[in-house]
Amino acid sequence: GDGTKRVEKWILRKAFDLPEPRAYLPSSVLWRQKEQFSDGVGYTWIDSIQEHANKAISDQQMKTAESRFPMKTPRTKEAYLYRS
């Protein structure tokens, strides 16, 4: 490259950067700065997922997680929930 610093996911954004009337997204949305996931969806939503995982996955399941998931063993109940 030419050393120019580009916005995150530039190639993906550029692929969707079409002129009107073919544009999929307004330019203001397409080129806006990325936000941290929790900032975009809200902390309440993330807290509720963690609460659900804590209810759905038992301590016993976590103790035996390594035998069920020997590769990249989940270290949290939320991670276990996604893998099961």
PDB file of N, CA and C in Angstrom:
ATOM      1  N   GLY A   1       0.803  -1.179   0.000  1.00  0.00           N
ATOM      2  CA  GLY A   1       0.000   0.000   0.000  1.00  0.00           C
ATOM      3  C   GLY A   1       0.854   1.253   0.000  1.00  0.00           C
ATOM      4  N   ASP A   2       0.193   2.353  -0.001  1.00  0.00           N
ATOM      5  CA  ASP A   2       0.862   3.650  -0.047  1.00  0.00           C
ATOM      6  C   ASP A   2       1.101   4.234   1.342  1.00  0.00           C
ATOM      7  N   GLY A   3       0.809   3.459   2.389  1.00  0.00           N
ATOM      8  CA  GLY A   3       1.024   3.918   3.757  1.00  0.00           C
ATOM      9  C   GLY A   3      -0.112   4.748   4.313  1.00  0.00           C
ATOM     10  N   THR A   4      -1.160   4.967   3.521  1.00  0.00           N
ATOM     11  CA  THR A   4      -2.308   5.741   3.986  1.00  0.00           C
ATOM     12  C   THR A   4      -3.107   4.931   4.993  1.00  0.00           C
ATOM     13  N   LYS A   5      -3.392   5.527   6.136  1.00  0.00           N
ATOM     14  CA  LYS A   5      -4.196   4.844   7.152  1.00  0.00           C
ATOM     15  C   LYS A   5      -5.657   4.888   6.724  1.00  0.00           C
ATOM     16  N   ARG A   6      -6.282   3.720   6.706  1.00  0.00           N
ATOM     17  CA  ARG A   6      -7.675   3.632   6.263  1.00  0.00           C
ATOM     18  C   ARG A   6      -8.577   3.247   7.420  1.00  0.00           C
ATOM     19  N   VAL A   7      -9.844   3.562   7.268  1.00  0.00           N
ATOM     20  CA  VAL A   7     -10.862   3.244   8.253  1.00  0.00           C
ATOM     21  C   VAL A   7     -10.997   1.715   8.358  1.00  0.00           C
ATOM     22  N   GLU A   8     -11.458   1.220   9.521  1.00  0.00           N
ATOM     23  CA  GLU A   8     -11.627  -0.223   9.715  1.00  0.00           C
ATOM     24  C   GLU A   8     -12.529  -0.788   8.623  1.00  0.00           C
ATOM     25  N   LYS A   9     -12.208  -2.004   8.200  1.00  0.00           N
ATOM     26  CA  LYS A   9     -12.996  -2.741   7.205  1.00  0.00           C
ATOM     27  C   LYS A   9     -13.190  -1.945   5.919  1.00  0.00           C
ATOM     28  N   TRP A  10     -12.163  -1.225   5.531  1.00  0.00           N
ATOM     29  CA  TRP A  10     -12.246  -0.348   4.367  1.00  0.00           C
ATOM     30  C   TRP A  10     -12.694  -1.097   3.115  1.00  0.00           C
ATOM     31  N   ILE A  11     -12.122  -2.267   2.858  1.00  0.00           N
ATOM     32  CA  ILE A  11     -12.432  -3.001   1.624  1.00  0.00           C
ATOM     33  C   ILE A  11     -13.902  -3.410   1.587  1.00  0.00           C
ATOM     34  N   LEU A  12     -14.452  -3.818   2.729  1.00  0.00           N
ATOM     35  CA  LEU A  12     -15.860  -4.187   2.800  1.00  0.00           C
ATOM     36  C   LEU A  12     -16.749  -2.961   2.586  1.00  0.00           C
ATOM     37  N   ARG A  13     -16.394  -1.871   3.232  1.00  0.00           N
ATOM     38  CA  ARG A  13     -17.166  -0.640   3.074  1.00  0.00           C
ATOM     39  C   ARG A  13     -17.124  -0.171   1.618  1.00  0.00           C
ATOM     40  N   LYS A  14     -15.939  -0.237   1.010  1.00  0.00           N
ATOM     41  CA  LYS A  14     -15.779   0.207  -0.373  1.00  0.00           C
ATOM     42  C   LYS A  14     -16.640  -0.632  -1.317  1.00  0.00           C
ATOM     43  N   ALA A  15     -16.775  -1.916  -1.040  1.00  0.00           N
ATOM     44  CA  ALA A  15     -17.591  -2.801  -1.877  1.00  0.00           C
ATOM     45  C   ALA A  15     -19.063  -2.382  -1.879  1.00  0.00           C
ATOM     46  N   PHE A  16     -19.523  -1.768  -0.798  1.00  0.00           N
ATOM     47  CA  PHE A  16     -20.913  -1.331  -0.694  1.00  0.00           C
ATOM     48  C   PHE A  16     -21.088   0.150  -1.029  1.00  0.00           C
ATOM     49  N   ASP A  17     -20.018   0.795  -1.415  1.00  0.00           N
ATOM     50  CA  ASP A  17     -20.043   2.225  -1.704  1.00  0.00           C
ATOM     51  C   ASP A  17     -20.477   2.443  -3.154  1.00  0.00           C
ATOM     52  N   LEU A  18     -21.773   2.364  -3.378  1.00  0.00           N
ATOM     53  CA  LEU A  18     -22.333   2.495  -4.723  1.00  0.00           C
ATOM     54  C   LEU A  18     -23.054   3.833  -4.863  1.00  0.00           C
ATOM     55  N   PRO A  19     -23.085   4.375  -6.089  1.00  0.00           N
ATOM     56  CA  PRO A  19     -23.798   5.638  -6.293  1.00  0.00           C
ATOM     57  C   PRO A  19     -25.315   5.435  -6.214  1.00  0.00           C
ATOM     58  N   GLU A  20     -26.022   6.499  -5.898  1.00  0.00           N
ATOM     59  CA  GLU A  20     -27.488   6.455  -5.923  1.00  0.00           C
ATOM     60  C   GLU A  20     -27.917   6.123  -7.354  1.00  0.00           C
ATOM     61  N   PRO A  21     -28.973   5.440  -7.597  1.00  0.00           N
ATOM     62  CA  PRO A  21     -29.932   4.876  -6.645  1.00  0.00           C
ATOM     63  C   PRO A  21     -29.594   3.459  -6.213  1.00  0.00           C
ATOM     64  N   ARG A  22     -28.391   2.971  -6.532  1.00  0.00           N
ATOM     65  CA  ARG A  22     -28.017   1.591  -6.200  1.00  0.00           C
ATOM     66  C   ARG A  22     -27.430   1.441  -4.810  1.00  0.00           C
ATOM     67  N   ALA A  23     -27.251   2.527  -4.095  1.00  0.00           N
ATOM     68  CA  ALA A  23     -26.615   2.482  -2.770  1.00  0.00           C
ATOM     69  C   ALA A  23     -27.439   1.637  -1.801  1.00  0.00           C
ATOM     70  N   TYR A  24     -26.747   0.757  -1.084  1.00  0.00           N
ATOM     71  CA  TYR A  24     -27.398  -0.063  -0.061  1.00  0.00           C
ATOM     72  C   TYR A  24     -27.578   0.712   1.237  1.00  0.00           C
ATOM     73  N   LEU A  25     -26.605   1.547   1.551  1.00  0.00           N
ATOM     74  CA  LEU A  25     -26.602   2.299   2.805  1.00  0.00           C
ATOM     75  C   LEU A  25     -26.285   3.757   2.527  1.00  0.00           C
ATOM     76  N   PRO A  26     -26.838   4.650   3.343  1.00  0.00           N
ATOM     77  CA  PRO A  26     -26.424   6.042   3.221  1.00  0.00           C
ATOM     78  C   PRO A  26     -24.933   6.169   3.542  1.00  0.00           C
ATOM     79  N   SER A  27     -24.274   7.081   2.892  1.00  0.00           N
ATOM     80  CA  SER A  27     -22.838   7.282   3.097  1.00  0.00           C
ATOM     81  C   SER A  27     -22.507   7.539   4.566  1.00  0.00           C
ATOM     82  N   SER A  28     -23.400   8.245   5.268  1.00  0.00           N
ATOM     83  CA  SER A  28     -23.154   8.553   6.683  1.00  0.00           C
ATOM     84  C   SER A  28     -23.114   7.295   7.551  1.00  0.00           C
ATOM     85  N   VAL A  29     -23.849   6.281   7.159  1.00  0.00           N
ATOM     86  CA  VAL A  29     -23.841   5.003   7.886  1.00  0.00           C
ATOM     87  C   VAL A  29     -22.650   4.161   7.433  1.00  0.00           C
ATOM     88  N   LEU A  30     -22.456   4.088   6.143  1.00  0.00           N
ATOM     89  CA  LEU A  30     -21.404   3.254   5.571  1.00  0.00           C
ATOM     90  C   LEU A  30     -20.011   3.629   6.075  1.00  0.00           C
ATOM     91  N   TRP A  31     -19.750   4.909   6.242  1.00  0.00           N
ATOM     92  CA  TRP A  31     -18.410   5.363   6.584  1.00  0.00           C
ATOM     93  C   TRP A  31     -18.265   5.843   8.022  1.00  0.00           C
ATOM     94  N   ARG A  32     -19.269   5.609   8.869  1.00  0.00           N
ATOM     95  CA  ARG A  32     -19.146   6.059  10.262  1.00  0.00           C
ATOM     96  C   ARG A  32     -18.125   5.208  11.017  1.00  0.00           C
ATOM     97  N   GLN A  33     -17.624   5.762  12.102  1.00  0.00           N
ATOM     98  CA  GLN A  33     -16.635   5.064  12.932  1.00  0.00           C
ATOM     99  C   GLN A  33     -17.282   3.862  13.611  1.00  0.00           C
ATOM    100  N   LYS A  34     -16.538   2.762  13.671  1.00  0.00           N
ATOM    101  CA  LYS A  34     -17.028   1.586  14.384  1.00  0.00           C
ATOM    102  C   LYS A  34     -17.125   1.887  15.865  1.00  0.00           C
ATOM    103  N   GLU A  35     -18.118   1.304  16.515  1.00  0.00           N
ATOM    104  CA  GLU A  35     -18.269   1.434  17.958  1.00  0.00           C
ATOM    105  C   GLU A  35     -17.978   0.083  18.598  1.00  0.00           C
ATOM    106  N   GLN A  36     -17.540   0.128  19.837  1.00  0.00           N
ATOM    107  CA  GLN A  36     -17.370  -1.107  20.587  1.00  0.00           C
ATOM    108  C   GLN A  36     -18.733  -1.794  20.659  1.00  0.00           C
ATOM    109  N   PHE A  37     -18.762  -3.123  20.580  1.00  0.00           N
ATOM    110  CA  PHE A  37     -20.025  -3.863  20.527  1.00  0.00           C
ATOM    111  C   PHE A  37     -20.979  -3.439  21.636  1.00  0.00           C
ATOM    112  N   SER A  38     -20.493  -3.353  22.851  1.00  0.00           N
ATOM    113  CA  SER A  38     -21.372  -3.022  23.976  1.00  0.00           C
ATOM    114  C   SER A  38     -21.933  -1.614  23.848  1.00  0.00           C
ATOM    115  N   ASP A  39     -21.193  -0.704  23.216  1.00  0.00           N
ATOM    116  CA  ASP A  39     -21.701   0.655  23.012  1.00  0.00           C
ATOM    117  C   ASP A  39     -22.835   0.660  21.998  1.00  0.00           C
ATOM    118  N   GLY A  40     -22.766  -0.241  21.029  1.00  0.00           N
ATOM    119  CA  GLY A  40     -23.777  -0.290  19.983  1.00  0.00           C
ATOM    120  C   GLY A  40     -25.083  -0.923  20.411  1.00  0.00           C
ATOM    121  N   VAL A  41     -25.028  -1.949  21.256  1.00  0.00           N
ATOM    122  CA  VAL A  41     -26.248  -2.660  21.645  1.00  0.00           C
ATOM    123  C   VAL A  41     -26.715  -2.316  23.052  1.00  0.00           C
ATOM    124  N   GLY A  42     -25.851  -1.741  23.844  1.00  0.00           N
ATOM    125  CA  GLY A  42     -26.219  -1.379  25.212  1.00  0.00           C
ATOM    126  C   GLY A  42     -25.791  -2.434  26.209  1.00  0.00           C
ATOM    127  N   TYR A  43     -25.391  -1.974  27.363  1.00  0.00           N
ATOM    128  CA  TYR A  43     -24.892  -2.893  28.392  1.00  0.00           C
ATOM    129  C   TYR A  43     -25.989  -3.768  28.975  1.00  0.00           C
ATOM    130  N   THR A  44     -27.227  -3.301  28.980  1.00  0.00           N
ATOM    131  CA  THR A  44     -28.330  -4.089  29.530  1.00  0.00           C
ATOM    132  C   THR A  44     -28.469  -5.403  28.776  1.00  0.00           C
ATOM    133  N   TRP A  45     -28.341  -5.339  27.472  1.00  0.00           N
ATOM    134  CA  TRP A  45     -28.468  -6.531  26.650  1.00  0.00           C
ATOM    135  C   TRP A  45     -27.362  -7.522  26.975  1.00  0.00           C
ATOM    136  N   ILE A  46     -26.146  -7.035  27.119  1.00  0.00           N
ATOM    137  CA  ILE A  46     -25.006  -7.903  27.438  1.00  0.00           C
ATOM    138  C   ILE A  46     -25.168  -8.507  28.826  1.00  0.00           C
ATOM    139  N   ASP A  47     -25.602  -7.697  29.791  1.00  0.00           N
ATOM    140  CA  ASP A  47     -25.840  -8.211  31.146  1.00  0.00           C
ATOM    141  C   ASP A  47     -26.891  -9.305  31.133  1.00  0.00           C
ATOM    142  N   SER A  48     -27.934  -9.150  30.312  1.00  0.00           N
ATOM    143  CA  SER A  48     -28.992 -10.164  30.281  1.00  0.00           C
ATOM    144  C   SER A  48     -28.493 -11.468  29.663  1.00  0.00           C
ATOM    145  N   ILE A  49     -27.599 -11.399  28.693  1.00  0.00           N
ATOM    146  CA  ILE A  49     -27.010 -12.627  28.119  1.00  0.00           C
ATOM    147  C   ILE A  49     -26.168 -13.344  29.171  1.00  0.00           C
ATOM    148  N   GLN A  50     -25.360 -12.585  29.903  1.00  0.00           N
ATOM    149  CA  GLN A  50     -24.537 -13.187  30.947  1.00  0.00           C
ATOM    150  C   GLN A  50     -25.410 -13.804  32.039  1.00  0.00           C
ATOM    151  N   GLU A  51     -26.481 -13.133  32.392  1.00  0.00           N
ATOM    152  CA  GLU A  51     -27.402 -13.665  33.410  1.00  0.00           C
ATOM    153  C   GLU A  51     -28.038 -14.964  32.920  1.00  0.00           C
ATOM    154  N   HIS A  52     -28.447 -14.992  31.669  1.00  0.00           N
ATOM    155  CA  HIS A  52     -29.034 -16.207  31.098  1.00  0.00           C
ATOM    156  C   HIS A  52     -28.013 -17.350  31.094  1.00  0.00           C
ATOM    157  N   ALA A  53     -26.785 -17.052  30.701  1.00  0.00           N
ATOM    158  CA  ALA A  53     -25.738 -18.080  30.679  1.00  0.00           C
ATOM    159  C   ALA A  53     -25.484 -18.624  32.078  1.00  0.00           C
ATOM    160  N   ASN A  54     -25.468 -17.751  33.076  1.00  0.00           N
ATOM    161  CA  ASN A  54     -25.242 -18.194  34.459  1.00  0.00           C
ATOM    162  C   ASN A  54     -26.348 -19.109  34.956  1.00  0.00           C
ATOM    163  N   LYS A  55     -27.555 -18.942  34.445  1.00  0.00           N
ATOM    164  CA  LYS A  55     -28.673 -19.821  34.819  1.00  0.00           C
ATOM    165  C   LYS A  55     -28.670 -21.111  34.001  1.00  0.00           C
ATOM    166  N   ALA A  56     -28.301 -21.004  32.723  1.00  0.00           N
ATOM    167  CA  ALA A  56     -28.399 -22.143  31.813  1.00  0.00           C
ATOM    168  C   ALA A  56     -27.242 -23.130  31.941  1.00  0.00           C
ATOM    169  N   ILE A  57     -26.067 -22.652  32.317  1.00  0.00           N
ATOM    170  CA  ILE A  57     -24.881 -23.500  32.397  1.00  0.00           C
ATOM    171  C   ILE A  57     -24.517 -23.714  33.861  1.00  0.00           C
ATOM    172  N   SER A  58     -24.456 -24.962  34.262  1.00  0.00           N
ATOM    173  CA  SER A  58     -24.190 -25.278  35.668  1.00  0.00           C
ATOM    174  C   SER A  58     -22.696 -25.222  35.984  1.00  0.00           C
ATOM    175  N   ASP A  59     -22.400 -25.158  37.270  1.00  0.00           N
ATOM    176  CA  ASP A  59     -21.003 -25.212  37.705  1.00  0.00           C
ATOM    177  C   ASP A  59     -20.386 -26.555  37.321  1.00  0.00           C
ATOM    178  N   GLN A  60     -21.182 -27.617  37.371  1.00  0.00           N
ATOM    179  CA  GLN A  60     -20.693 -28.945  36.988  1.00  0.00           C
ATOM    180  C   GLN A  60     -20.309 -28.974  35.513  1.00  0.00           C
ATOM    181  N   GLN A  61     -21.107 -28.337  34.659  1.00  0.00           N
ATOM    182  CA  GLN A  61     -20.769 -28.274  33.242  1.00  0.00           C
ATOM    183  C   GLN A  61     -19.436 -27.547  33.035  1.00  0.00           C
ATOM    184  N   MET A  62     -19.216 -26.501  33.804  1.00  0.00           N
ATOM    185  CA  MET A  62     -17.959 -25.764  33.688  1.00  0.00           C
ATOM    186  C   MET A  62     -16.780 -26.618  34.146  1.00  0.00           C
ATOM    187  N   LYS A  63     -16.993 -27.433  35.187  1.00  0.00           N
ATOM    188  CA  LYS A  63     -15.919 -28.297  35.686  1.00  0.00           C
ATOM    189  C   LYS A  63     -15.508 -29.330  34.645  1.00  0.00           C
ATOM    190  N   THR A  64     -16.466 -29.773  33.829  1.00  0.00           N
ATOM    191  CA  THR A  64     -16.171 -30.801  32.825  1.00  0.00           C
ATOM    192  C   THR A  64     -16.059 -30.220  31.407  1.00  0.00           C
ATOM    193  N   ALA A  65     -15.985 -28.914  31.308  1.00  0.00           N
ATOM    194  CA  ALA A  65     -15.924 -28.257  29.996  1.00  0.00           C
ATOM    195  C   ALA A  65     -14.736 -28.736  29.168  1.00  0.00           C
ATOM    196  N   GLU A  66     -13.608 -28.973  29.828  1.00  0.00           N
ATOM    197  CA  GLU A  66     -12.408 -29.376  29.096  1.00  0.00           C
ATOM    198  C   GLU A  66     -12.585 -30.726  28.408  1.00  0.00           C
ATOM    199  N   SER A  67     -13.340 -31.627  29.032  1.00  0.00           N
ATOM    200  CA  SER A  67     -13.546 -32.935  28.391  1.00  0.00           C
ATOM    201  C   SER A  67     -14.539 -32.816  27.225  1.00  0.00           C
ATOM    202  N   ARG A  68     -15.504 -31.925  27.334  1.00  0.00           N
ATOM    203  CA  ARG A  68     -16.462 -31.738  26.239  1.00  0.00           C
ATOM    204  C   ARG A  68     -15.867 -30.906  25.109  1.00  0.00           C
ATOM    205  N   PHE A  69     -15.095 -29.907  25.475  1.00  0.00           N
ATOM    206  CA  PHE A  69     -14.484 -29.002  24.489  1.00  0.00           C
ATOM    207  C   PHE A  69     -12.965 -28.983  24.696  1.00  0.00           C
ATOM    208  N   PRO A  70     -12.274 -30.033  24.257  1.00  0.00           N
ATOM    209  CA  PRO A  70     -10.828 -30.098  24.500  1.00  0.00           C
ATOM    210  C   PRO A  70     -10.035 -29.008  23.764  1.00  0.00           C
ATOM    211  N   MET A  71     -10.565 -28.515  22.676  1.00  0.00           N
ATOM    212  CA  MET A  71      -9.888 -27.443  21.936  1.00  0.00           C
ATOM    213  C   MET A  71     -10.588 -26.127  22.239  1.00  0.00           C
ATOM    214  N   LYS A  72      -9.815 -25.141  22.632  1.00  0.00           N
ATOM    215  CA  LYS A  72     -10.352 -23.812  22.973  1.00  0.00           C
ATOM    216  C   LYS A  72     -11.490 -23.935  23.986  1.00  0.00           C
ATOM    217  N   THR A  73     -11.189 -24.565  25.080  1.00  0.00           N
ATOM    218  CA  THR A  73     -12.162 -24.787  26.142  1.00  0.00           C
ATOM    219  C   THR A  73     -12.743 -23.453  26.624  1.00  0.00           C
ATOM    220  N   PRO A  74     -14.075 -23.335  26.678  1.00  0.00           N
ATOM    221  CA  PRO A  74     -14.676 -22.095  27.171  1.00  0.00           C
ATOM    222  C   PRO A  74     -14.307 -21.855  28.632  1.00  0.00           C
ATOM    223  N   ARG A  75     -13.983 -20.620  28.955  1.00  0.00           N
ATOM    224  CA  ARG A  75     -13.594 -20.281  30.324  1.00  0.00           C
ATOM    225  C   ARG A  75     -14.702 -19.583  31.102  1.00  0.00           C
ATOM    226  N   THR A  76     -15.766 -19.207  30.411  1.00  0.00           N
ATOM    227  CA  THR A  76     -16.903 -18.571  31.081  1.00  0.00           C
ATOM    228  C   THR A  76     -18.181 -19.307  30.692  1.00  0.00           C
ATOM    229  N   LYS A  77     -19.205 -19.119  31.492  1.00  0.00           N
ATOM    230  CA  LYS A  77     -20.487 -19.745  31.183  1.00  0.00           C
ATOM    231  C   LYS A  77     -21.073 -19.186  29.888  1.00  0.00           C
ATOM    232  N   GLU A  78     -20.845 -17.922  29.643  1.00  0.00           N
ATOM    233  CA  GLU A  78     -21.319 -17.327  28.395  1.00  0.00           C
ATOM    234  C   GLU A  78     -20.643 -17.990  27.197  1.00  0.00           C
ATOM    235  N   ALA A  79     -19.340 -18.172  27.260  1.00  0.00           N
ATOM    236  CA  ALA A  79     -18.610 -18.830  26.175  1.00  0.00           C
ATOM    237  C   ALA A  79     -19.079 -20.269  26.002  1.00  0.00           C
ATOM    238  N   TYR A  80     -19.332 -20.963  27.107  1.00  0.00           N
ATOM    239  CA  TYR A  80     -19.842 -22.337  27.057  1.00  0.00           C
ATOM    240  C   TYR A  80     -21.190 -22.370  26.353  1.00  0.00           C
ATOM    241  N   LEU A  81     -22.053 -21.430  26.680  1.00  0.00           N
ATOM    242  CA  LEU A  81     -23.390 -21.358  26.070  1.00  0.00           C
ATOM    243  C   LEU A  81     -23.294 -21.232  24.548  1.00  0.00           C
ATOM    244  N   TYR A  82     -22.375 -20.407  24.088  1.00  0.00           N
ATOM    245  CA  TYR A  82     -22.221 -20.234  22.644  1.00  0.00           C
ATOM    246  C   TYR A  82     -21.734 -21.503  21.965  1.00  0.00           C
ATOM    247  N   ARG A  83     -20.943 -22.286  22.670  1.00  0.00           N
ATOM    248  CA  ARG A  83     -20.388 -23.506  22.089  1.00  0.00           C
ATOM    249  C   ARG A  83     -21.362 -24.681  22.133  1.00  0.00           C
ATOM    250  N   SER A  84     -22.334 -24.649  23.021  1.00  0.00           N
ATOM    251  CA  SER A  84     -23.223 -25.809  23.162  1.00  0.00           C
ATOM    252  C   SER A  84     -24.419 -25.746  22.254  1.00  0.00           C
TER     253      SER A  84
END
